[in-house]
C-alpha atoms as a printed R data frame, in Angstrom:
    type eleno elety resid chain resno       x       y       z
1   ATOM     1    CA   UNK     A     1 -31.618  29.025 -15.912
2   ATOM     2    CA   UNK     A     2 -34.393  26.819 -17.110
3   ATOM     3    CA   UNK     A     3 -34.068  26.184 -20.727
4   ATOM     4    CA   UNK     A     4 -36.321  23.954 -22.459
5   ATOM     5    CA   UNK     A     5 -39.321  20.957 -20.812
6   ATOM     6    CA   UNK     A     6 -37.984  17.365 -21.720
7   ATOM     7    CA   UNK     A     7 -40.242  14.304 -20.606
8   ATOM     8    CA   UNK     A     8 -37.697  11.907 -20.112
9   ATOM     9    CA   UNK     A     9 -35.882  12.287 -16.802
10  ATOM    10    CA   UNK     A    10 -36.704  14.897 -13.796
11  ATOM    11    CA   UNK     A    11 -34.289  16.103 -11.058
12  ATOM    12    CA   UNK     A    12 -35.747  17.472  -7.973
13  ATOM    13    CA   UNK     A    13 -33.036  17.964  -5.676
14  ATOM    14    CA   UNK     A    14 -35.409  19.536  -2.543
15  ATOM    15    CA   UNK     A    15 -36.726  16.252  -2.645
16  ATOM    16    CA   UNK     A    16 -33.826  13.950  -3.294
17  ATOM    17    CA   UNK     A    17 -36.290  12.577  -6.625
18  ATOM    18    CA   UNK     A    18 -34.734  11.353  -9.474
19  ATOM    19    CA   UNK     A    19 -37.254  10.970 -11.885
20  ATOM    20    CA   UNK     A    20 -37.063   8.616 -14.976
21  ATOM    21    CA   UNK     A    21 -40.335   8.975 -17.642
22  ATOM    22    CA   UNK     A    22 -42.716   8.780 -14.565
23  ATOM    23    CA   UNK     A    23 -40.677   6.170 -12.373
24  ATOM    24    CA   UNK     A    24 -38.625   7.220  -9.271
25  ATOM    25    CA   UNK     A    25 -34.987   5.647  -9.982
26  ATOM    26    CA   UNK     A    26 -34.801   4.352  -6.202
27  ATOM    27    CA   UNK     A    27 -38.355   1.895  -7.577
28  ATOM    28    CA   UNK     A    28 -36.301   1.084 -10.931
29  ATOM    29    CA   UNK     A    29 -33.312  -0.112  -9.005
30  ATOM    30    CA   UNK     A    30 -34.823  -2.592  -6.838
31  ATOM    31    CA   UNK     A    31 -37.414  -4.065  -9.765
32  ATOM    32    CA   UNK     A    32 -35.303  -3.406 -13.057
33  ATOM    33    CA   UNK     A    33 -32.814  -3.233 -14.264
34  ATOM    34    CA   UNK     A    34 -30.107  -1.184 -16.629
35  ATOM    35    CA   UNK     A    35 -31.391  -2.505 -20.127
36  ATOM    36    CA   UNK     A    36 -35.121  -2.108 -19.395
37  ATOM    37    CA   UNK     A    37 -34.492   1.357 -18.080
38  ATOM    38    CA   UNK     A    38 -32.858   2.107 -21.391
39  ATOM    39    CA   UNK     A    39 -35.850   1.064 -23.184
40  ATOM    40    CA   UNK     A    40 -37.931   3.030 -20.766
41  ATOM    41    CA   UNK     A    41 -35.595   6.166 -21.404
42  ATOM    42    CA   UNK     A    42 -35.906   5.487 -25.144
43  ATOM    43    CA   UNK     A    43 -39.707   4.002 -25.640
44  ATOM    44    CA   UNK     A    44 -41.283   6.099 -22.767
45  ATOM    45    CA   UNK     A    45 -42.922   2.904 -21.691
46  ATOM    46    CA   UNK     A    46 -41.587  -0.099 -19.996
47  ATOM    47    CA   UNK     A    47 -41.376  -3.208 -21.880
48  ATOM    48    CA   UNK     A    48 -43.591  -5.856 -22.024
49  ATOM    49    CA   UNK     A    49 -41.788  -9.589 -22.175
50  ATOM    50    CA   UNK     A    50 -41.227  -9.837 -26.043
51  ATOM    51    CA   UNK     A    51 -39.802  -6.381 -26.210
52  ATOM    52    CA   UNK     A    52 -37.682  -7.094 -23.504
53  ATOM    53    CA   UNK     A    53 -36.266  -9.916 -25.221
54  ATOM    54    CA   UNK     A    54 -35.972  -8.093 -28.342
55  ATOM    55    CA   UNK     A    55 -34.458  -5.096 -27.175
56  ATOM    56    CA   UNK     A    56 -31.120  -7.097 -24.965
57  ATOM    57    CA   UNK     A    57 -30.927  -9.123 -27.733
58  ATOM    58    CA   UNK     A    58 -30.095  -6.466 -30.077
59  ATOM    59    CA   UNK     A    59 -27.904  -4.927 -27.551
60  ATOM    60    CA   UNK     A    60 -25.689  -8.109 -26.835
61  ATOM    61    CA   UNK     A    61 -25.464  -8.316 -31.064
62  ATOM    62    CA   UNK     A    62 -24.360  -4.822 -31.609
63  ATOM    63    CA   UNK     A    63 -21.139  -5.313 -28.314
64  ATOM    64    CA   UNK     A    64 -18.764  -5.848 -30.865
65  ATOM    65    CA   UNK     A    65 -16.661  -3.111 -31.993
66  ATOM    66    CA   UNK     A    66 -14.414  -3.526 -35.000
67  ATOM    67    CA   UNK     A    67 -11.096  -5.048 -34.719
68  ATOM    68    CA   UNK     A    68  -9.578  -1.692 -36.924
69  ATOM    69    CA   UNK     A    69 -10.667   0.311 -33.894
70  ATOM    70    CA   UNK     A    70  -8.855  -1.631 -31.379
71  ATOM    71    CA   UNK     A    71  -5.869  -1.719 -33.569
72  ATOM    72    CA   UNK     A    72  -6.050   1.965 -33.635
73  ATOM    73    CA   UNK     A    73  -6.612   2.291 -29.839
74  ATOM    74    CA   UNK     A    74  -2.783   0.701 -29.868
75  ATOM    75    CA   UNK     A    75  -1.467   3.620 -31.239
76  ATOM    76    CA   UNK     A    76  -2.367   5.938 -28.838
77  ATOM    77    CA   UNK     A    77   0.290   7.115 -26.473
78  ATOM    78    CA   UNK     A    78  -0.799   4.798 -23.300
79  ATOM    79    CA   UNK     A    79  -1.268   8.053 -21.167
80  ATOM    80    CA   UNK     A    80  -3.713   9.473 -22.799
81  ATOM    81    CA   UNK     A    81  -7.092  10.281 -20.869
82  ATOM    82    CA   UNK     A    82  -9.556   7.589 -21.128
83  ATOM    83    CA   UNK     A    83 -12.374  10.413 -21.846
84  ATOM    84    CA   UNK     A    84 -10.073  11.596 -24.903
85  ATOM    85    CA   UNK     A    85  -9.952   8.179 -26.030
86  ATOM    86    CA   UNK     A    86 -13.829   7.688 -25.616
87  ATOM    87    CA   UNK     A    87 -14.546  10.967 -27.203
88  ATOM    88    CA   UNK     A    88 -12.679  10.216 -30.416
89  ATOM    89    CA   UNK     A    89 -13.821   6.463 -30.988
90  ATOM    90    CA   UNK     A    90 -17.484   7.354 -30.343
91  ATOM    91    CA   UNK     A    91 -17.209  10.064 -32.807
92  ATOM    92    CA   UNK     A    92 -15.281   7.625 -35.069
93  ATOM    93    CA   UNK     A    93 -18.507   4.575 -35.463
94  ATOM    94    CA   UNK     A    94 -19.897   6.776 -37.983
95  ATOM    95    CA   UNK     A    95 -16.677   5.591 -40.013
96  ATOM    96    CA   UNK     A    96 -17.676   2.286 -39.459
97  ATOM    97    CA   UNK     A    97 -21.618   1.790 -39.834
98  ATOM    98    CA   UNK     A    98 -24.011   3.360 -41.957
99  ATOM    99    CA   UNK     A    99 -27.343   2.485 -40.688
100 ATOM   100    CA   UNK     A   100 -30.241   1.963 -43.513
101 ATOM   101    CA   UNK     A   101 -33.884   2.561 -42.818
102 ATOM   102    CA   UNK     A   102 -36.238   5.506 -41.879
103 ATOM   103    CA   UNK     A   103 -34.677   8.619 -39.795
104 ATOM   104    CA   UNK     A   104 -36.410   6.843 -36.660
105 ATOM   105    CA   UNK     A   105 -34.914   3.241 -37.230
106 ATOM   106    CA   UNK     A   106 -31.397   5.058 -38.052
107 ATOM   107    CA   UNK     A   107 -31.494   6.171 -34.573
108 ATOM   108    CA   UNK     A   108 -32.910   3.686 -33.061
109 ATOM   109    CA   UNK     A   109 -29.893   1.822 -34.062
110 ATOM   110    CA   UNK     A   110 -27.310   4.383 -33.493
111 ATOM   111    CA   UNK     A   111 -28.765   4.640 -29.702
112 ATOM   112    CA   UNK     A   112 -28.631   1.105 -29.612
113 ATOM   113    CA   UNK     A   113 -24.986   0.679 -31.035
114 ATOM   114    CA   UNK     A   114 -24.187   3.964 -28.269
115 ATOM   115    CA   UNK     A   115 -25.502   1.706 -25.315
116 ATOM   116    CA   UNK     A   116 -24.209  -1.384 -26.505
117 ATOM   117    CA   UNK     A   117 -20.599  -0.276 -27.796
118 ATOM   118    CA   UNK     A   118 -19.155   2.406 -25.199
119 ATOM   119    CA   UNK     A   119 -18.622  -0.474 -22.518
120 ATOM   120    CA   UNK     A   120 -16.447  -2.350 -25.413
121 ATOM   121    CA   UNK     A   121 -14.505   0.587 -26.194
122 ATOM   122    CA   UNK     A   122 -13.723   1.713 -22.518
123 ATOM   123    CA   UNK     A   123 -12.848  -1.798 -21.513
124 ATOM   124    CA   UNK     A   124 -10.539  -2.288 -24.746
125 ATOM   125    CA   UNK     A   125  -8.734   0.697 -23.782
126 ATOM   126    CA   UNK     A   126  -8.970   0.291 -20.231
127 ATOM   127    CA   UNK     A   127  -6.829  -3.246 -21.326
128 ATOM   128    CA   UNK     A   128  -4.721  -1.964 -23.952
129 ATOM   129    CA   UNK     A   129  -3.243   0.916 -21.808
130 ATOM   130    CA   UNK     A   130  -2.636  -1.888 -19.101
131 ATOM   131    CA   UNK     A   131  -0.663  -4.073 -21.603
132 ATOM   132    CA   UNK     A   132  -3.441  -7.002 -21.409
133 ATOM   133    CA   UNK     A   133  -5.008  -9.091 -24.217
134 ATOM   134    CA   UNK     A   134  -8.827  -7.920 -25.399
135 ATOM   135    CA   UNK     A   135 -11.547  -9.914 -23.571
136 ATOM   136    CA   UNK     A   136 -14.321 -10.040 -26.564
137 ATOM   137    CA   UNK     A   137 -17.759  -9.276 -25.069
138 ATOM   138    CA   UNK     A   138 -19.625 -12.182 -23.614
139 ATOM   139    CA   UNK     A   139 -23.387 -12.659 -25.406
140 ATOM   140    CA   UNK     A   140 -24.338 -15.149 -21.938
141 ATOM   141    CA   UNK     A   141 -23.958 -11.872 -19.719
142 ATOM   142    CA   UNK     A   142 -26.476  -8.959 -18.865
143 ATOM   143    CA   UNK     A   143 -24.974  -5.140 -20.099
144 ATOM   144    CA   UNK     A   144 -23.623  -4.911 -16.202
145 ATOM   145    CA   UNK     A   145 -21.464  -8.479 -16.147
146 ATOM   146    CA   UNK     A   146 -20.521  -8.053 -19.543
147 ATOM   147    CA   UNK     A   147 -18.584  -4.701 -19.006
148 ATOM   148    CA   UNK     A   148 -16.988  -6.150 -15.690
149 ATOM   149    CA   UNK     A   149 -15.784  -9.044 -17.727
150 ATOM   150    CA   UNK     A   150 -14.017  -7.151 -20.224
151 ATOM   151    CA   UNK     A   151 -12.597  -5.023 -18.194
152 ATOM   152    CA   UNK     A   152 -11.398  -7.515 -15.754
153 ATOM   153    CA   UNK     A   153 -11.525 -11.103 -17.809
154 ATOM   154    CA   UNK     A   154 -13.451 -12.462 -14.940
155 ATOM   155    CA   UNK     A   155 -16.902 -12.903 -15.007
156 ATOM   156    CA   UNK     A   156 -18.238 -11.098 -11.665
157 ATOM   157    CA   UNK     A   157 -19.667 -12.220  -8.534
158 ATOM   158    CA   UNK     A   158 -23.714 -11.691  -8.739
159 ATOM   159    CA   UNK     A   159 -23.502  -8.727  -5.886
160 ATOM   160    CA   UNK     A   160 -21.089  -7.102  -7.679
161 ATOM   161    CA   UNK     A   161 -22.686  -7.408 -11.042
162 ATOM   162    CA   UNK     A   162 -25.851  -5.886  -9.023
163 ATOM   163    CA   UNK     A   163 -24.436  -3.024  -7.608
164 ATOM   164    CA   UNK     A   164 -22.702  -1.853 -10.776
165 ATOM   165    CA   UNK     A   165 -25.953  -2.614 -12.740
166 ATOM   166    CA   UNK     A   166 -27.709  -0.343  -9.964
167 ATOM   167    CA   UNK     A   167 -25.020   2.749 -10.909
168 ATOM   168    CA   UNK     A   168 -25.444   2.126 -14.294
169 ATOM   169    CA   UNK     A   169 -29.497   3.190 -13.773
170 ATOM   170    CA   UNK     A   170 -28.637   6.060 -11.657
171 ATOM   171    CA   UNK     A   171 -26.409   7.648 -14.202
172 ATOM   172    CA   UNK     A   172 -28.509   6.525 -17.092
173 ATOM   173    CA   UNK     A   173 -29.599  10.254 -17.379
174 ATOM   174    CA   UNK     A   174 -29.506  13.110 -15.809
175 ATOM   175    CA   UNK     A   175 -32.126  15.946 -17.672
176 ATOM   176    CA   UNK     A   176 -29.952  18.627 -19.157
177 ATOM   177    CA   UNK     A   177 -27.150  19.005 -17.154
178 ATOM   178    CA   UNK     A   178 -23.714  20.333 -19.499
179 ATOM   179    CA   UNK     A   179 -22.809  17.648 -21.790
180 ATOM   180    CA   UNK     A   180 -26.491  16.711 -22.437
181 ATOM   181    CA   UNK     A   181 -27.004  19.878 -22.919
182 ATOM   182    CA   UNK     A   182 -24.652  19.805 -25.367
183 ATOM   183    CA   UNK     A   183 -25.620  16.584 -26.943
184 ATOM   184    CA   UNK     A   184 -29.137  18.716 -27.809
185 ATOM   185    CA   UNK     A   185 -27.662  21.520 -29.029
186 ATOM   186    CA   UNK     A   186 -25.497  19.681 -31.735
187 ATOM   187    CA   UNK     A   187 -28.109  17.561 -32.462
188 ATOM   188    CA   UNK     A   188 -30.116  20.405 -33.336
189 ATOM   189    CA   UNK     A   189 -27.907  21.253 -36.306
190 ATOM   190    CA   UNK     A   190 -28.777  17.993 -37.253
191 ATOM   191    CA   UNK     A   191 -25.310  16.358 -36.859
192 ATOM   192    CA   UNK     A   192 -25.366  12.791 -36.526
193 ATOM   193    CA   UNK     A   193 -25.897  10.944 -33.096
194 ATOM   194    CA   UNK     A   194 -22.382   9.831 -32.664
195 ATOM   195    CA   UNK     A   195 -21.112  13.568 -33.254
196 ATOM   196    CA   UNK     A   196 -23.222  14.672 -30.543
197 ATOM   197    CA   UNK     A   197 -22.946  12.317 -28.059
198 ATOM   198    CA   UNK     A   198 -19.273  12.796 -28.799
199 ATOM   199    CA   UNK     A   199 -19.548  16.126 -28.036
């Protein structure tokens, strides 16, 4: 049952069309790639060169996740689900930052620190559950090699750092399916970002 419009992403299954602000995801995989797709997802425009720039460097800065939260991740029973883990430390980086600046620059940076931090959590837990030492996030590396790394503490062969950056753009959003769904709907009580994508 259709629900609301949104811009942003369009699913037309008949066709087989995935549909990001205007650009068929099968065009974005060969000529982008996953961090100027989530600028296109966020800006509704692609970037030009200095945004670009801008925009991965802020991501690479904000990769780091506080060492309290990874100390924390230690006490978890090493069983748990990884999405129960997930769930509870994206909910929990509203303990840790309080962003300053207009309602649109808050945002901006909590969608930023969203992108940016959920590989770093998954891979620290992903490690921690295994009984291996943290591999800190790598600045040198795009979003794609940089979540291989720390999950593996290799840096990845160029093929495979392509492929995974190619699933990473076909799952960068999916219109309202359940959990974006969701996402809106607690975000329309005006919740914070992190409680909604939590939920």
């Amino acid at each position: 049952i259709p629900i609301a419009d949104t811009k942003i992403s369009l699913i037309d299954g008949e066709k087989g069309k995935l549909i990001y602000r205007g650009f068929d995801v099968l065009d974005l995989t060969k000529n982008s790639n996953f961090e100027e797709c989530c600028f296109l997802l966020l800006h509704d425009h692609l970037p030009n060169q200095a945004e670009f720039d801008e925009f991965t460097s802020r991501l690479k800065e904000a990769r780091t996740i506080p060492k309290q939260m990874q100390k924390n991740m230690r006490n978890w029973r090493k069983n748990a689900h990884p999405m129960d883990v997930l769930q509870a430390f994206v909910a929990a980086l509203a303990g840790y930052y309080d962003e300053k600046g207009t309602e649109k620059e808050i945002s901006h940076q909590r969608a930023i620190n969203l992108i940016a931090k959920v590989p770093t959590i998954i891979a620290s837990w992903q490690r921690i559950r295994d009984g291996l030492p943290l591999v800190d996030p790598d600045p040198t590396l795009s979003h794609a090699a940089n979540f291989l790394y720390m999950m593996t503490g290799e840096k990845p062969d160029p093929e495979v750092e392509k492929i995974f950056d190619r699933c990473l753009i076909f799952h960068a959003d999916h219109t309202f399916n359940a959990s974006t769904f969701t996402a809106w709907q607690v975000a329309s009580t005006r919740a914070h970002m992190y409680s909604a994508s939590s939920a």
